mmCIF file of N, CA, C and O in Angstrom:
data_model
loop_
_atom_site.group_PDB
_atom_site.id
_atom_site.type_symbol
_atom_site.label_atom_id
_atom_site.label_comp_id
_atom_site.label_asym_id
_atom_site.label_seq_id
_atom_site.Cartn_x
_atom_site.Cartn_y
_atom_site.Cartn_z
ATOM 1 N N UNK A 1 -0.777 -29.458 -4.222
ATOM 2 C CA UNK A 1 -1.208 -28.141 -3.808
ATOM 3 C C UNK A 1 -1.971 -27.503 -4.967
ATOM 4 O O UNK A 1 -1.793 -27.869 -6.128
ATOM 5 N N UNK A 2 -2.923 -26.427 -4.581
ATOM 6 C CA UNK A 2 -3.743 -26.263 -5.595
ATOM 7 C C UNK A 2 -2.817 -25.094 -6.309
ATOM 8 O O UNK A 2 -1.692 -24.856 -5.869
ATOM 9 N N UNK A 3 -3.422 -24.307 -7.557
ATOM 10 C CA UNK A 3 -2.731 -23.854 -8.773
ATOM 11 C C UNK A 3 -2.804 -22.605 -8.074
ATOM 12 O O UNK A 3 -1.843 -21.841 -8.162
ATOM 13 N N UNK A 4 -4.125 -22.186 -7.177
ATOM 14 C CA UNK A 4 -4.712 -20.897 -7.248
ATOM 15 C C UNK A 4 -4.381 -20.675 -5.516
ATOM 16 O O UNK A 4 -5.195 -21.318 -4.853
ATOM 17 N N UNK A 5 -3.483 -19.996 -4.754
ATOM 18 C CA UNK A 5 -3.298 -20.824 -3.825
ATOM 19 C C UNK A 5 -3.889 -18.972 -2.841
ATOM 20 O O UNK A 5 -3.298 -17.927 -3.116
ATOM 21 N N UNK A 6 -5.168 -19.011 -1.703
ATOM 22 C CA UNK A 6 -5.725 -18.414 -1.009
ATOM 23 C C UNK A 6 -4.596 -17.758 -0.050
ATOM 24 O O UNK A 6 -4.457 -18.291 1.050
ATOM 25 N N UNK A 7 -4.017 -16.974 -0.275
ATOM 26 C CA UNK A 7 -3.139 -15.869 0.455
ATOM 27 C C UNK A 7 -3.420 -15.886 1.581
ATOM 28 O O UNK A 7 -2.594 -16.468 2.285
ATOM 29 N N UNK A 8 -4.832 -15.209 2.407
ATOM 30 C CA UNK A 8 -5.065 -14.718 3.170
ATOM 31 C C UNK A 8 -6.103 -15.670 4.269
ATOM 32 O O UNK A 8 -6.215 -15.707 5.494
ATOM 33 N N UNK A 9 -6.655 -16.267 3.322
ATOM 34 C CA UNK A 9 -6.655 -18.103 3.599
ATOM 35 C C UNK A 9 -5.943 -18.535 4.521
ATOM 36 O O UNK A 9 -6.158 -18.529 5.733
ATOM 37 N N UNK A 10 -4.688 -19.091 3.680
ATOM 38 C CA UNK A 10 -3.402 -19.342 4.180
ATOM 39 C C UNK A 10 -3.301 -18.787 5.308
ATOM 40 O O UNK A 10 -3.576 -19.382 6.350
ATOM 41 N N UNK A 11 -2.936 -17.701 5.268
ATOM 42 C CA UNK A 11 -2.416 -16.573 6.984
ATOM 43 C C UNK A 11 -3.713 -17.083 7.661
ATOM 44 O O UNK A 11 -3.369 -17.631 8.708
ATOM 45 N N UNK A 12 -4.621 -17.120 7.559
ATOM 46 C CA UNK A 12 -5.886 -17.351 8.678
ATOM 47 C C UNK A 12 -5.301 -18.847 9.382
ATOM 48 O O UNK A 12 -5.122 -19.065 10.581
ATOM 49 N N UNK A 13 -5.060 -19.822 8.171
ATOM 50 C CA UNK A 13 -4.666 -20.984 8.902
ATOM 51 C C UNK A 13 -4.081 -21.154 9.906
ATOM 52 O O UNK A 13 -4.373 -21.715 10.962
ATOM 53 N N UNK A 14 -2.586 -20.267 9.285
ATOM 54 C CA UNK A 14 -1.426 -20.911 10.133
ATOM 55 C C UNK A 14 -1.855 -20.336 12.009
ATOM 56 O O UNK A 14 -1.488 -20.884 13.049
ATOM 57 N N UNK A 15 -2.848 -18.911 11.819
ATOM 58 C CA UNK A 15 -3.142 -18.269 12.882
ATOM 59 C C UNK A 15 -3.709 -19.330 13.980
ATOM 60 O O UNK A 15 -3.442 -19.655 15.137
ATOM 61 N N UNK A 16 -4.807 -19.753 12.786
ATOM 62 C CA UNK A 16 -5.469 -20.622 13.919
ATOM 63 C C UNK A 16 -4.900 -22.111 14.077
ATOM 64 O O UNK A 16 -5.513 -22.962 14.721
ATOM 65 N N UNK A 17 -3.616 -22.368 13.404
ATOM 66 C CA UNK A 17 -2.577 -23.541 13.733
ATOM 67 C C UNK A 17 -2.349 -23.024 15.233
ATOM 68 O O UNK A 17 -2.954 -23.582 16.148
ATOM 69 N N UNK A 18 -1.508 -21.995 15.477
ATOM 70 C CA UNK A 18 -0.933 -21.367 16.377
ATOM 71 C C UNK A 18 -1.500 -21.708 17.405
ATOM 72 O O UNK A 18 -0.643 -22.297 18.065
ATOM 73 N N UNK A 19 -2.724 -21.692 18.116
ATOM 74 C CA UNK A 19 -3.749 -21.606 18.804
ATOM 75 C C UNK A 19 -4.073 -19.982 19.400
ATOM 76 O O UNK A 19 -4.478 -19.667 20.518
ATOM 77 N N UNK A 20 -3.864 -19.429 18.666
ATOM 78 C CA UNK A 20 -3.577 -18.033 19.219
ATOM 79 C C UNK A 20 -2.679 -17.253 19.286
ATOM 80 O O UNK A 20 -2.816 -16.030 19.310
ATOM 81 N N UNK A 21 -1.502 -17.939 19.330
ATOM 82 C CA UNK A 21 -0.193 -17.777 19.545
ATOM 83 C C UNK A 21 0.635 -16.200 18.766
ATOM 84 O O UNK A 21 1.123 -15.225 19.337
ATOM 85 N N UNK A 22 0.520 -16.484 17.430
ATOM 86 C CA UNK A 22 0.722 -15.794 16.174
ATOM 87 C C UNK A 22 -0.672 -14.778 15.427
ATOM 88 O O UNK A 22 -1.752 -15.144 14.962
ATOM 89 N N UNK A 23 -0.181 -13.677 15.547
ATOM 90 C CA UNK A 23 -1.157 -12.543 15.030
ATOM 91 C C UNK A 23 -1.039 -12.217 13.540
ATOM 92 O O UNK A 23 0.110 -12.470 13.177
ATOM 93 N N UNK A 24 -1.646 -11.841 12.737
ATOM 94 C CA UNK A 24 -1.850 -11.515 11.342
ATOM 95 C C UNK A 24 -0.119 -10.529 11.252
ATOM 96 O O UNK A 24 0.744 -10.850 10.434
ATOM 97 N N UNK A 25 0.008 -9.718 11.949
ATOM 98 C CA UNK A 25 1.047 -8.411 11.969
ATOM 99 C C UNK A 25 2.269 -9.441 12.016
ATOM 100 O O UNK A 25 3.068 -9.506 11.082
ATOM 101 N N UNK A 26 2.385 -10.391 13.372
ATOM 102 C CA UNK A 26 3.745 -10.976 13.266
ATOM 103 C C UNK A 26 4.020 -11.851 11.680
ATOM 104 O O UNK A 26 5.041 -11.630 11.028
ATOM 105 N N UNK A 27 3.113 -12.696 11.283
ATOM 106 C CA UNK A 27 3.331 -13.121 10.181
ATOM 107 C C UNK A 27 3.716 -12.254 8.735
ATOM 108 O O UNK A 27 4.521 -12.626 7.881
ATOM 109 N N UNK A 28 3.091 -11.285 8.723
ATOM 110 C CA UNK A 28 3.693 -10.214 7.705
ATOM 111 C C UNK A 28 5.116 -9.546 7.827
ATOM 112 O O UNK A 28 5.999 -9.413 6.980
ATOM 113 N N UNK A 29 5.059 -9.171 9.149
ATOM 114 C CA UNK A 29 6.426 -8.688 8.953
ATOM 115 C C UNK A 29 7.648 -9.875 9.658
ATOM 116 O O UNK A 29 8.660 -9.456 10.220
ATOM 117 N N UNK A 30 7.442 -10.905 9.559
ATOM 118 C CA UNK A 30 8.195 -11.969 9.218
ATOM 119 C C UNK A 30 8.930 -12.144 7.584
ATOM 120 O O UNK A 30 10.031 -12.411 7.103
ATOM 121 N N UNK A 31 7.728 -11.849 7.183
ATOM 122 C CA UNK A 31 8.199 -12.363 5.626
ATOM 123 C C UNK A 31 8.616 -11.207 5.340
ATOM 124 O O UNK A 31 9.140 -11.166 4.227
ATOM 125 N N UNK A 32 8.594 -10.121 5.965
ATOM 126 C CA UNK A 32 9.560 -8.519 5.386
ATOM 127 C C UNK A 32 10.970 -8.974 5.894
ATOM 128 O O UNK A 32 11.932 -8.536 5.263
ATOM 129 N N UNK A 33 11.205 -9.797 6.956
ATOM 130 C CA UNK A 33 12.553 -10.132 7.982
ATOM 131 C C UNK A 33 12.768 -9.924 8.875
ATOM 132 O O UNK A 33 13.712 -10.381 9.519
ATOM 133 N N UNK A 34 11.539 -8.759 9.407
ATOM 134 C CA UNK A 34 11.292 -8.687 10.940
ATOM 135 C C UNK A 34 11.430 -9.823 11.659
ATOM 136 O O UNK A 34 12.241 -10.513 11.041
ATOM 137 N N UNK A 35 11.115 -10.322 12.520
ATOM 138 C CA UNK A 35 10.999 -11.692 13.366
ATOM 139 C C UNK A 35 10.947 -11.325 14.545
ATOM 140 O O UNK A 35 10.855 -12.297 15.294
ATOM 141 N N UNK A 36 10.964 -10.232 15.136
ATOM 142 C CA UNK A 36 11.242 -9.911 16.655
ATOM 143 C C UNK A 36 9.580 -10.791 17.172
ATOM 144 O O UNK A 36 9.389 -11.818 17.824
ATOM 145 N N UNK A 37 8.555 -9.737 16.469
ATOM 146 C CA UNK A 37 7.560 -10.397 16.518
ATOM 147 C C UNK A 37 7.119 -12.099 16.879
ATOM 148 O O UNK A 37 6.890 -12.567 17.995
ATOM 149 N N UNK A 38 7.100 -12.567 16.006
ATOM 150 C CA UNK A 38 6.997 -13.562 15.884
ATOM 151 C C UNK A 38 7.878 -14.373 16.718
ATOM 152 O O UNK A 38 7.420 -15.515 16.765
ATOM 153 N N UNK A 39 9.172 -14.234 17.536
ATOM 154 C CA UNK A 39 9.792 -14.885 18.019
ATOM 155 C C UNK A 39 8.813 -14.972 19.217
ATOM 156 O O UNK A 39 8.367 -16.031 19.660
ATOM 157 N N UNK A 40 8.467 -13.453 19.799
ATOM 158 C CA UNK A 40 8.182 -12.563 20.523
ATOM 159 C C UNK A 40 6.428 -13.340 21.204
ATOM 160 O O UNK A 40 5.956 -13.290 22.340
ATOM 161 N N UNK A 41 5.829 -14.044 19.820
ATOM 162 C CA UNK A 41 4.777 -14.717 20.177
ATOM 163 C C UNK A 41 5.204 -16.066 20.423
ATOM 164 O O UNK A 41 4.327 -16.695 21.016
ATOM 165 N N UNK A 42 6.333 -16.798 20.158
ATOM 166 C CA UNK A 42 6.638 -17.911 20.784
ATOM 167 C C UNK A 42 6.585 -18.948 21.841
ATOM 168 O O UNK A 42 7.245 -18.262 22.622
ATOM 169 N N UNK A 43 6.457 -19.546 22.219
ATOM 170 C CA UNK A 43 7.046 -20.248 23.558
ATOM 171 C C UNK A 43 8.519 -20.388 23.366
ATOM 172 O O UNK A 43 9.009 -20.291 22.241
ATOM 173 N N UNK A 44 9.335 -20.643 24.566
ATOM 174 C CA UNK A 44 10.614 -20.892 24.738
ATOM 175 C C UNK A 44 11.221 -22.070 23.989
ATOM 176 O O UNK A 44 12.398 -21.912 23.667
ATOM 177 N N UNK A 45 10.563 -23.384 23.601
ATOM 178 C CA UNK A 45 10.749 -24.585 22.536
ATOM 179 C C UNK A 45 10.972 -23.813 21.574
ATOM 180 O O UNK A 45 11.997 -23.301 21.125
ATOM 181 N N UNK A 46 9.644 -23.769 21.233
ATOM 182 C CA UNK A 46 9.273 -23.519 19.359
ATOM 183 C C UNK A 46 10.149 -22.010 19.562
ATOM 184 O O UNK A 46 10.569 -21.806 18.423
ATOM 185 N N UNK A 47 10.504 -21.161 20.209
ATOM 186 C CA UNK A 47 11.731 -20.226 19.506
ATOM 187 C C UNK A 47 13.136 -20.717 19.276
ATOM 188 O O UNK A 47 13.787 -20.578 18.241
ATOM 189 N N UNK A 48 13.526 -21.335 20.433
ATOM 190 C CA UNK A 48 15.249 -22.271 20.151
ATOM 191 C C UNK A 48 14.610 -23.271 18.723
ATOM 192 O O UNK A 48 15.507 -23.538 17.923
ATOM 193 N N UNK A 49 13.591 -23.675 18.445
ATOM 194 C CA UNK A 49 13.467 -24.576 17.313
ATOM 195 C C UNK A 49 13.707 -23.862 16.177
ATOM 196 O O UNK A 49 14.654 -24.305 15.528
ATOM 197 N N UNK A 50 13.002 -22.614 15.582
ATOM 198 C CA UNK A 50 13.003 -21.173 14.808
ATOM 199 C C UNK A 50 14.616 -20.991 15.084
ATOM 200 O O UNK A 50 15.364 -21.841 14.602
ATOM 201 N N UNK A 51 15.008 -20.221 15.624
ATOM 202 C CA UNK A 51 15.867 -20.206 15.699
ATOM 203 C C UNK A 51 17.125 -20.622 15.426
ATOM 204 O O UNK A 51 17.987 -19.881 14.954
ATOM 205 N N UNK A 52 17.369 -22.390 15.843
ATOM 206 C CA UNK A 52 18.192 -22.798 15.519
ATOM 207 C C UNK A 52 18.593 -23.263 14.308
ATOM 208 O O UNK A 52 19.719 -23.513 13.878
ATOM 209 N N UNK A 53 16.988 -23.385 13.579
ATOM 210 C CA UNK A 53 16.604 -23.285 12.460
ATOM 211 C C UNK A 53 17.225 -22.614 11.217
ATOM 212 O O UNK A 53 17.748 -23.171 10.251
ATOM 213 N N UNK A 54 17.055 -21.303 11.450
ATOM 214 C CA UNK A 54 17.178 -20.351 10.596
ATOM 215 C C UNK A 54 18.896 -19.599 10.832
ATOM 216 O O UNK A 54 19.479 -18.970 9.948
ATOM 217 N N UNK A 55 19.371 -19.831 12.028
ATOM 218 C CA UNK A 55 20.867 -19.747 12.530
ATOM 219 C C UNK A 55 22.174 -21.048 11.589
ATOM 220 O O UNK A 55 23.387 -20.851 11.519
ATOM 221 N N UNK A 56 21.572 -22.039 11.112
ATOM 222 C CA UNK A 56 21.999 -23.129 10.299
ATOM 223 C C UNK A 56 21.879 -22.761 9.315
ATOM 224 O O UNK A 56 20.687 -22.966 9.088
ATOM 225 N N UNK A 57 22.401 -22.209 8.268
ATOM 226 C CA UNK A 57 22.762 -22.187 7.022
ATOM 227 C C UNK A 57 22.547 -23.258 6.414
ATOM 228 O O UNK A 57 21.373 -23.108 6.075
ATOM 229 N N UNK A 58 22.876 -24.271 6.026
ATOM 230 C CA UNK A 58 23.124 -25.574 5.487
ATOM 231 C C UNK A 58 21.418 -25.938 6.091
ATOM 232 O O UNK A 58 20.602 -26.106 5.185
ATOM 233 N N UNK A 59 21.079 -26.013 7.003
ATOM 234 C CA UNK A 59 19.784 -26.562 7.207
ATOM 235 C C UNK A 59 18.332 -25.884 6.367
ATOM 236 O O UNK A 59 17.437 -26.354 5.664
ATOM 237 N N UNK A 60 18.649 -24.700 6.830
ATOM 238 C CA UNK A 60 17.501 -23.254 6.311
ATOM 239 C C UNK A 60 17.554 -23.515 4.361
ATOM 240 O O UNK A 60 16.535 -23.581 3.673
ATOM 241 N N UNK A 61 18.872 -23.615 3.863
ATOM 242 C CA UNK A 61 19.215 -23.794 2.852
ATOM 243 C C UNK A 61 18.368 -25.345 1.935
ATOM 244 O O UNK A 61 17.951 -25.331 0.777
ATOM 245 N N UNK A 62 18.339 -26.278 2.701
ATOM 246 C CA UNK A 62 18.182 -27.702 2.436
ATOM 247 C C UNK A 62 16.651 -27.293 2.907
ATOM 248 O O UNK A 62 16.160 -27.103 1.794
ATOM 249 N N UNK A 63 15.548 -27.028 3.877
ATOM 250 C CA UNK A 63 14.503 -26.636 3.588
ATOM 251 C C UNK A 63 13.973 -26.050 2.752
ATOM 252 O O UNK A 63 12.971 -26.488 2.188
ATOM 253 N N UNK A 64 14.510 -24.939 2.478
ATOM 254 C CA UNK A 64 13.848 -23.761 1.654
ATOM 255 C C UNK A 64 14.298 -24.090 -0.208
ATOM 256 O O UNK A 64 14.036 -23.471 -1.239
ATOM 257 N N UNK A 65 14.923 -25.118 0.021
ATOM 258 C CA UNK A 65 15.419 -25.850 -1.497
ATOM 259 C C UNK A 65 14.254 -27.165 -1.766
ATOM 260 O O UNK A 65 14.332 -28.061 -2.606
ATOM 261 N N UNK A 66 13.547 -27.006 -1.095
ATOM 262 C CA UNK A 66 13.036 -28.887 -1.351
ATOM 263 C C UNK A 66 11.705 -27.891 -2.259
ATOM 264 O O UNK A 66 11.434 -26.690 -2.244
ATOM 265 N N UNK A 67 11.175 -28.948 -2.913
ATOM 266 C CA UNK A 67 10.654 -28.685 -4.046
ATOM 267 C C UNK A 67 8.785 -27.931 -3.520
ATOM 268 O O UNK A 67 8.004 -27.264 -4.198
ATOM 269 N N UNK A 68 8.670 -28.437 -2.079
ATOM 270 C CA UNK A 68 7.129 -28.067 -1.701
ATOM 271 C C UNK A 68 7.724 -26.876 -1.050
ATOM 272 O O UNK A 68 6.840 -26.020 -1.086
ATOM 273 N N UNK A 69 8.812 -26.373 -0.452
ATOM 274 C CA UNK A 69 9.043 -24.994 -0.350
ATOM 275 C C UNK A 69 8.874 -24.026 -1.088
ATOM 276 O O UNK A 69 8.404 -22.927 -0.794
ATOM 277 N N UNK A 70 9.329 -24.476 -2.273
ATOM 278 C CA UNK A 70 9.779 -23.595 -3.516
ATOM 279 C C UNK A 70 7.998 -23.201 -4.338
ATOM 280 O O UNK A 70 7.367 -22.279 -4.855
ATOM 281 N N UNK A 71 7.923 -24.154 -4.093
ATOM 282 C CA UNK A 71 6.187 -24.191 -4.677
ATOM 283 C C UNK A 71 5.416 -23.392 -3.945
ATOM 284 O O UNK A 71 4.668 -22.671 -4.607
ATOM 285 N N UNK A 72 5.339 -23.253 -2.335
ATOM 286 C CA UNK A 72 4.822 -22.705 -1.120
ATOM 287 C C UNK A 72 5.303 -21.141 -1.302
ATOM 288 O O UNK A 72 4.545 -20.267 -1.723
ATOM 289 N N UNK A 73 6.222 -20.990 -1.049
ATOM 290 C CA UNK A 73 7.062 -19.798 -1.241
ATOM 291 C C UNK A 73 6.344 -18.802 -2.896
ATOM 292 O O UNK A 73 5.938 -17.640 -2.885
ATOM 293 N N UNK A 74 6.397 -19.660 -4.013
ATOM 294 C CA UNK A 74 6.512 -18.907 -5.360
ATOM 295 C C UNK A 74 4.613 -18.659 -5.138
ATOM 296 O O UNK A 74 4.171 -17.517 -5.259
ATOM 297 N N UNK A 75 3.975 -19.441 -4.925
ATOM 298 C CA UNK A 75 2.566 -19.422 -4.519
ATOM 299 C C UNK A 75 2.394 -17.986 -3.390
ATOM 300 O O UNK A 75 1.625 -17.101 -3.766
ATOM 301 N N UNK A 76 2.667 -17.919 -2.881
ATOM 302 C CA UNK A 76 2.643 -17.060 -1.457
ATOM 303 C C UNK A 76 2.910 -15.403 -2.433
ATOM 304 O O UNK A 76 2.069 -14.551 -2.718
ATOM 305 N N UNK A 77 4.549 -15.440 -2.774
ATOM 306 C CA UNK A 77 4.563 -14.217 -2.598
ATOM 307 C C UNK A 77 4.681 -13.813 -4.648
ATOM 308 O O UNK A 77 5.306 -12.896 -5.180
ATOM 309 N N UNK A 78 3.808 -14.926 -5.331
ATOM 310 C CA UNK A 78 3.101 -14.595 -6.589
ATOM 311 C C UNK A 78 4.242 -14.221 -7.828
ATOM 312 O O UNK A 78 4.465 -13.348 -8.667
ATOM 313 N N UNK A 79 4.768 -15.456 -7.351
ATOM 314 C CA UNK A 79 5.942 -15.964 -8.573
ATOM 315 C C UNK A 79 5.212 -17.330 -9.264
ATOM 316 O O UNK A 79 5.609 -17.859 -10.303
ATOM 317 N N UNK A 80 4.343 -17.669 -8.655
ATOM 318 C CA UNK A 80 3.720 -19.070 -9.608
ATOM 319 C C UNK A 80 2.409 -18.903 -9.101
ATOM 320 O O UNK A 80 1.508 -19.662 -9.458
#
């Protein structure tokens, strides 16, 4: 991953990952802890997936620990 990592870049991506799906607003206030949003743009899969996701302790924990998280994460919100 690069050193210098495009913020807003980034958010454009994942938007147009989505196919539409996900708006600039749900992604921000995701990362505040909102989520209604973002669930809210879901399909019925990919929310039980989110969901069950982030409801697992031990799982959410073992993601958000692996080393391209930590990198993703410190990049994003301008800890590295």
């Amino acid at each position: 991953m690069a050193n210098n990592i495009d913020k807003e870049r980034f958010i454009n991506t994942i938007i147009a990952s989505s196919g539409g799906k996900l708006g600039k607003s749900a992604l921000e206030n995701a990362a505040k802890g909102n989520m209604s949003e973002l669930f809210s743009a879901l399909g019925e899969e990919d929310r039980q997936k989110l969901s069950a996701a982030l409801s697992d302790k031990n799982k959410a924990k073992e993601m958000l620990s692996s080393s391209a998280a930590k990198e993703l994460l410190a990049k994003l919100f301008g800890n590295g």
